Amino acid sequence: MNTSRGTNCELGLNQTHGGTNRDKTFTTSKYDDVLAQNMVMALDKAIRKEQRTETGEKAKKYQIFYYKVYYVKYVTLYIYMFMVFFEVPSWCLTNSNIKDRRRCDPDVYPNSGIPKLPHYISRLIELICLFTLLFFTFFRRTFRKLTKLAKSRELIQTILTFASVIDIMVALIRSNSPYISHFIRILLIVIFIRGLREALKRIALVIADSKEILLMIISYIILFGWVGFRLFRGTQQGEAYFSSLSESIWSMMVLLTTANFPDVMMLAYNINRAYAIFFIIYLVFVLFFLLNLVLAVYYNNYRTRVDNTISKFMSIREQFLQLKFQSHDLENKGYLTQREFKSMITDLFELNLQAVKKTNLNKIAAQFSHRCRGQITLEDFLQYFEIMDFVSLDNQISGSVALKVNLRRRRVKKIVTNAFYDLLMNVIVALNIVSILAKDMGEMFSEKNEHLMPWLITQLIITWLFLAEMILICYGFGVLKAFKRRNHLKIEILFQIIILSAFIYYLVSLETEVLIRYQEIIIILRGFRLMKLFNEIKQWKIIIRTISSLIKPFASLLLVSFVFFLLFSLIGDRAFGGLSATNSNVVRDQNIPDTYIEMNFNDIANSFVTLFTLMVVNNWHVIVLMFENITGTIWTRLFFILFYFFSVLVILNILVALSIDIYSSIESINSQNEKKDREDPTNEDDLVSESFTSLSQVCNKYKTTPIKDSTPSDEEEDEFFFQQKEKEDKEEEKEERKEEIKETKQSKLKKSPKIQDSHECSESNCHEPLLK
């Protein structure tokens, strides 16, 4: 069947993707498309590098060496990022009253208690990290084409690196000298991590696009602050919260977070109940309209920026594939043969330094050749590529082709995928939880713990059962595939290590207290096993999948949050470090609890905890009041207002919006799958089959002719890979026979010069009959 675009391959899908509307022409199969999936995912990486990579053998060798030692760059970068937690704070170096500079006198100046590296050692480590990262930057020039922006970035990096080196040298000579290399470190981290740069750029553009709503919120706060100042002037309420215009605005700013409500209202409310209207109007409008509007505007602008980036890359990708296709169509015939197509795929993978096995390459080329009747056009390849992108499974299917199937594994896999087996394991989990609850309620044990040992032996047996389950699943599916399909195994292997370590420690010590601690560890860890049952409940399953889908976008936002936290921690170290002390007047302030002295900026780890507490905004105004009393100036508030703006109004709002979007998408897909399951009860509920079922559903929605639903069972999948393995072995045997025949004939030709002379031919002509 042919398309209106004149393609040779079978049709099945019409779908708009990436700003283009093209007929999708392939009937996808879970088996045939596994290799194509992996190639497509690697191809995207290749396209990103192709325009920036030099050609030539020398450049290729440098590139191969660079990626072989690439892990050294990331290890160095992580050390450079996180060593700040083990460095002596700057205030501690300049304070002459400090006796223990490695711990900064924690009895007087409360801090995290993390041991700090000696000053000169931390500076030397920083120097090593800086020069290592600079080496990778300049070495990349040997094979990478640099744009003007990249050259500017490298220049900035070099200047910042040498500025940091000079600052470190001065700090080594004068140990009590404050250093600025910490702030330079933040800029270098942003320069080195491309994903971080892109995320920060998008957030900056989102803030710029949303400036109107931000100005509206600021104006709203100032307006009600002025009204409150005029309304309560001369009253007890005014003296407490509205004594001046700046105090009025600050009170309304805190009320925006509801941290001081209803305290801020009660004095006026006791005088006249009508005063409550002022606060109610302010909160209703700001909470139910303005802040929700900020959430919507931020998310809309953020998604728009992301979609624009994706659309731009889709356009670049299509142009790239067209050029590659034309370069391999040497005769300008408008299509590629199977051999030319194999050459193009190999060329694409070499850009990303991906090793393509000959057998896998033959499979994907034969697949295209069969579907396209020996003539693979550009339109065919682009259509197939977009289907693969549309049902992108990321790494869910990686490792499937490499799985060597035998009869014993198939039997084990059949057992662990049986519904009765799942029910049995869930019953064991439920009984285990019931026994733990019974123990906690005191229904099974006396106060002397006389039945503690039998209970622990029972729990140990259950732990071994879970270990056996994990081994069976890994054996049946293969280790990589098992950990990707069964998420609870990742947690279970951690539990097994902890429980086994605690049991060995008890056998060594043989103490009753250790035994009691051991059973507490078992109770806590086995309680987490209950989470596996959550996956059996429909709505909880959607929530779990939403959380899993949030990991990748949350990781980029988490990195952005880390940079912001680090920046504000360093500012707090310079502004408030060493001011929070146990002998301070703050501990005697009746409005501030004594324990709040622990919320300080005396080291970086403590600063992170303080900033996280501020991000939660519960009693954050009390912490602000504490630092305001310490510094003696109201300008301290500006630091905390800026942090609230970036952490809560921007990053958390984007994260909440993404959660809502992903949850709604997953719930929609789940509803479609349930509808499909009612129509086809044999459909499996796993990630791979769901994705291809979704593809089939979309095909049924947009196509003109039906597409075959070929979702296989696990047994059929194993049988397929088993057959493929046999075919590969036969092909290898044939190749070996051909090589033996070739070597035999060449040896005969060498022994008979006359025959050799009479059969002169080129290498290609001589080899051709043998290959045939």
Coordinates of C-alpha atoms in Angstrom, one line a residue, residues 214-416:
L214 CA 5.1 40.0 39.4
L215 CA 4.7 43.8 39.2
M216 CA 1.0 43.3 39.9
I217 CA 1.7 41.3 43.1
I218 CA 4.3 43.8 44.3
S219 CA 1.8 46.7 43.6
Y220 CA -0.9 44.7 45.4
I221 CA 1.3 44.3 48.5
I222 CA 2.3 47.9 48.6
L223 CA -1.3 49.1 48.1
F224 CA -2.7 47.0 51.0
G225 CA 0.4 48.0 53.1
W226 CA -0.4 51.7 52.6
V227 CA -4.1 51.1 53.3
G228 CA -3.3 49.2 56.5
F229 CA -0.9 51.9 57.6
R230 CA -3.7 54.6 57.1
L231 CA -6.4 52.4 58.6
F232 CA -4.7 51.3 61.8
R233 CA -2.6 54.3 62.5
G234 CA -2.8 55.4 66.2
T235 CA -4.3 52.0 67.3
Q236 CA -2.8 49.1 69.2
Q237 CA -2.9 47.1 65.9
G238 CA -1.0 49.9 64.2
E239 CA 1.7 50.0 66.8
A240 CA 2.3 46.3 66.6
Y241 CA 2.2 45.7 62.8
F242 CA 1.6 49.0 61.0
S243 CA 3.8 51.4 62.8
S244 CA 5.4 52.8 59.6
L245 CA 4.8 52.3 55.9
S246 CA 7.8 49.9 55.6
E247 CA 6.5 47.9 58.6
S248 CA 3.0 47.8 57.0
I249 CA 4.4 46.5 53.7
W250 CA 6.5 43.9 55.5
S251 CA 3.5 42.7 57.5
M252 CA 1.5 42.3 54.3
M253 CA 4.4 40.5 52.6
V254 CA 4.5 38.0 55.5
L255 CA 0.7 37.7 55.3
L256 CA 1.1 36.7 51.6
T257 CA 2.6 33.4 52.9
T258 CA 0.0 33.2 55.7
A259 CA 2.9 32.7 58.2
N260 CA 1.6 35.4 60.6
F261 CA -2.1 34.7 60.2
P262 CA -4.3 35.2 62.2
D263 CA -1.9 36.9 64.7
V264 CA -1.6 39.9 62.5
M265 CA -5.4 40.3 62.6
M266 CA -6.4 39.5 66.2
L267 CA -5.6 42.9 67.8
A268 CA -7.8 44.8 65.3
Y269 CA -10.4 41.9 65.4
N270 CA -10.8 42.3 69.1
I271 CA -11.5 46.0 68.7
N272 CA -14.0 45.7 65.8
R273 CA -15.1 42.5 63.9
A274 CA -15.4 44.6 60.8
Y275 CA -11.6 44.9 60.5
A276 CA -11.5 41.2 59.5
I277 CA -12.9 42.2 56.1
F278 CA -9.6 44.0 55.3
F279 CA -7.6 40.9 55.8
I280 CA -10.1 38.5 54.3
I281 CA -10.2 40.5 51.0
Y282 CA -6.4 40.6 50.9
L283 CA -6.0 36.9 51.4
V284 CA -8.9 35.7 49.2
F285 CA -7.6 37.7 46.2
V286 CA -3.9 37.0 46.7
L287 CA -4.3 33.3 47.6
F288 CA -7.0 32.1 45.2
F289 CA -6.3 34.4 42.2
L290 CA -2.9 36.0 42.1
L291 CA -0.7 33.1 43.3
N292 CA -2.6 30.6 41.2
L293 CA -2.2 32.9 38.3
V294 CA 1.5 33.0 38.9
L295 CA 1.5 29.2 38.8
A296 CA -0.3 29.2 35.5
V297 CA 1.8 32.0 33.9
Y298 CA 5.1 30.5 35.0
Y299 CA 4.2 27.0 33.8
N300 CA 2.8 28.2 30.5
N301 CA 5.9 30.3 29.7
Y302 CA 8.2 27.5 30.8
R303 CA 6.5 24.9 28.6
T304 CA 6.5 27.4 25.7
R305 CA 10.2 27.8 26.0
V306 CA 10.8 24.0 26.2
D307 CA 8.5 23.3 23.2
N308 CA 10.3 26.0 21.2
T309 CA 13.6 24.3 22.0
I310 CA 12.2 20.9 20.9
S311 CA 10.7 22.3 17.7
K312 CA 14.0 23.9 16.8
F313 CA 15.9 20.6 17.3
M314 CA 13.3 18.7 15.3
S315 CA 13.9 21.1 12.4
I316 CA 17.7 20.7 12.7
R317 CA 17.3 16.9 12.9
E318 CA 15.3 16.7 9.7
Q319 CA 17.8 18.8 7.8
F320 CA 20.7 16.7 9.1
L321 CA 19.0 13.5 8.0
Q322 CA 18.3 14.9 4.6
L323 CA 22.0 15.8 4.1
K324 CA 23.2 12.4 5.2
F325 CA 20.7 10.7 3.0
Q326 CA 21.8 12.7 -0.1
S327 CA 25.4 12.1 0.6
H328 CA 24.9 8.3 0.5
D329 CA 22.6 8.4 -2.5
L330 CA 25.6 8.6 -4.9
E331 CA 23.6 8.1 -8.1
N332 CA 20.9 10.5 -7.2
K333 CA 18.3 7.8 -7.8
G334 CA 16.0 9.1 -4.9
Y335 CA 16.3 6.0 -2.7
L336 CA 18.9 3.9 -0.9
T337 CA 19.6 0.3 -1.4
Q338 CA 20.1 -2.0 1.6
R339 CA 23.9 -1.6 1.4
E340 CA 23.8 2.2 1.1
F341 CA 21.3 2.3 4.0
K342 CA 23.7 0.2 6.2
S343 CA 26.5 2.6 5.3
M344 CA 24.4 5.6 6.3
I345 CA 23.4 4.1 9.7
T346 CA 27.1 3.2 10.4
D347 CA 28.1 6.8 9.5
L348 CA 25.5 8.2 11.9
F349 CA 26.6 6.0 14.7
E350 CA 30.2 6.8 14.3
L351 CA 29.4 10.4 15.1
N352 CA 28.4 9.3 18.5
L353 CA 31.1 6.7 18.9
Q354 CA 28.5 4.0 19.1
A355 CA 29.6 0.4 18.3
V356 CA 27.1 -1.1 15.9
K357 CA 27.3 -4.9 15.7
K358 CA 27.2 -6.3 12.2
T359 CA 24.4 -8.7 12.9
N360 CA 22.2 -5.9 14.4
L361 CA 23.0 -3.6 11.5
N362 CA 22.0 -6.4 9.0
K363 CA 18.7 -6.8 10.9
I364 CA 17.6 -3.2 10.8
A365 CA 18.7 -2.8 7.2
A366 CA 16.8 -6.0 6.2
Q367 CA 13.8 -4.8 8.1
F368 CA 13.7 -1.5 6.1
S369 CA 14.5 -3.3 2.9
H370 CA 11.6 -5.8 3.4
R371 CA 9.1 -3.1 4.4
C372 CA 10.2 -0.7 1.6
R373 CA 10.6 -3.4 -1.1
G374 CA 14.3 -2.9 -1.4
Q375 CA 14.1 0.9 -2.1
I376 CA 14.4 3.1 1.1
T377 CA 13.4 6.6 0.3
L378 CA 14.1 9.7 2.5
E379 CA 10.4 10.0 3.2
D380 CA 10.2 6.4 4.4
F381 CA 13.1 6.8 6.8
L382 CA 11.8 10.1 8.2
Q383 CA 8.4 8.7 8.7
Y384 CA 9.8 5.6 10.5
F385 CA 12.1 7.8 12.6
E386 CA 9.2 10.0 13.8
I387 CA 7.1 6.9 14.8
M388 CA 10.1 5.8 16.9
D389 CA 10.3 9.2 18.4
F390 CA 6.5 9.3 19.1
V391 CA 6.6 6.0 21.0
S392 CA 9.9 6.8 22.6
L393 CA 10.6 4.2 25.4
D394 CA 13.9 5.8 26.5
N395 CA 15.9 2.9 28.1
Q396 CA 12.9 0.7 28.9
I397 CA 13.8 -1.7 26.1
S398 CA 17.6 -1.5 26.2
G399 CA 19.1 -4.9 26.9
S400 CA 16.2 -6.8 25.4
V401 CA 18.1 -7.9 22.3
A402 CA 21.1 -9.0 24.3
L403 CA 19.0 -11.3 26.5
K404 CA 20.1 -14.9 25.9
V405 CA 17.1 -17.1 26.3
N406 CA 17.1 -20.7 27.3
L407 CA 14.4 -23.1 28.4
R408 CA 15.3 -22.9 32.1
R409 CA 15.1 -19.1 32.1
R410 CA 11.8 -19.2 30.3
R411 CA 10.3 -21.5 32.9
V412 CA 11.5 -19.2 35.7
K413 CA 10.2 -16.2 33.9
K414 CA 6.8 -17.9 33.5
I415 CA 6.7 -18.5 37.2
V416 CA 7.5 -15.0 38.4

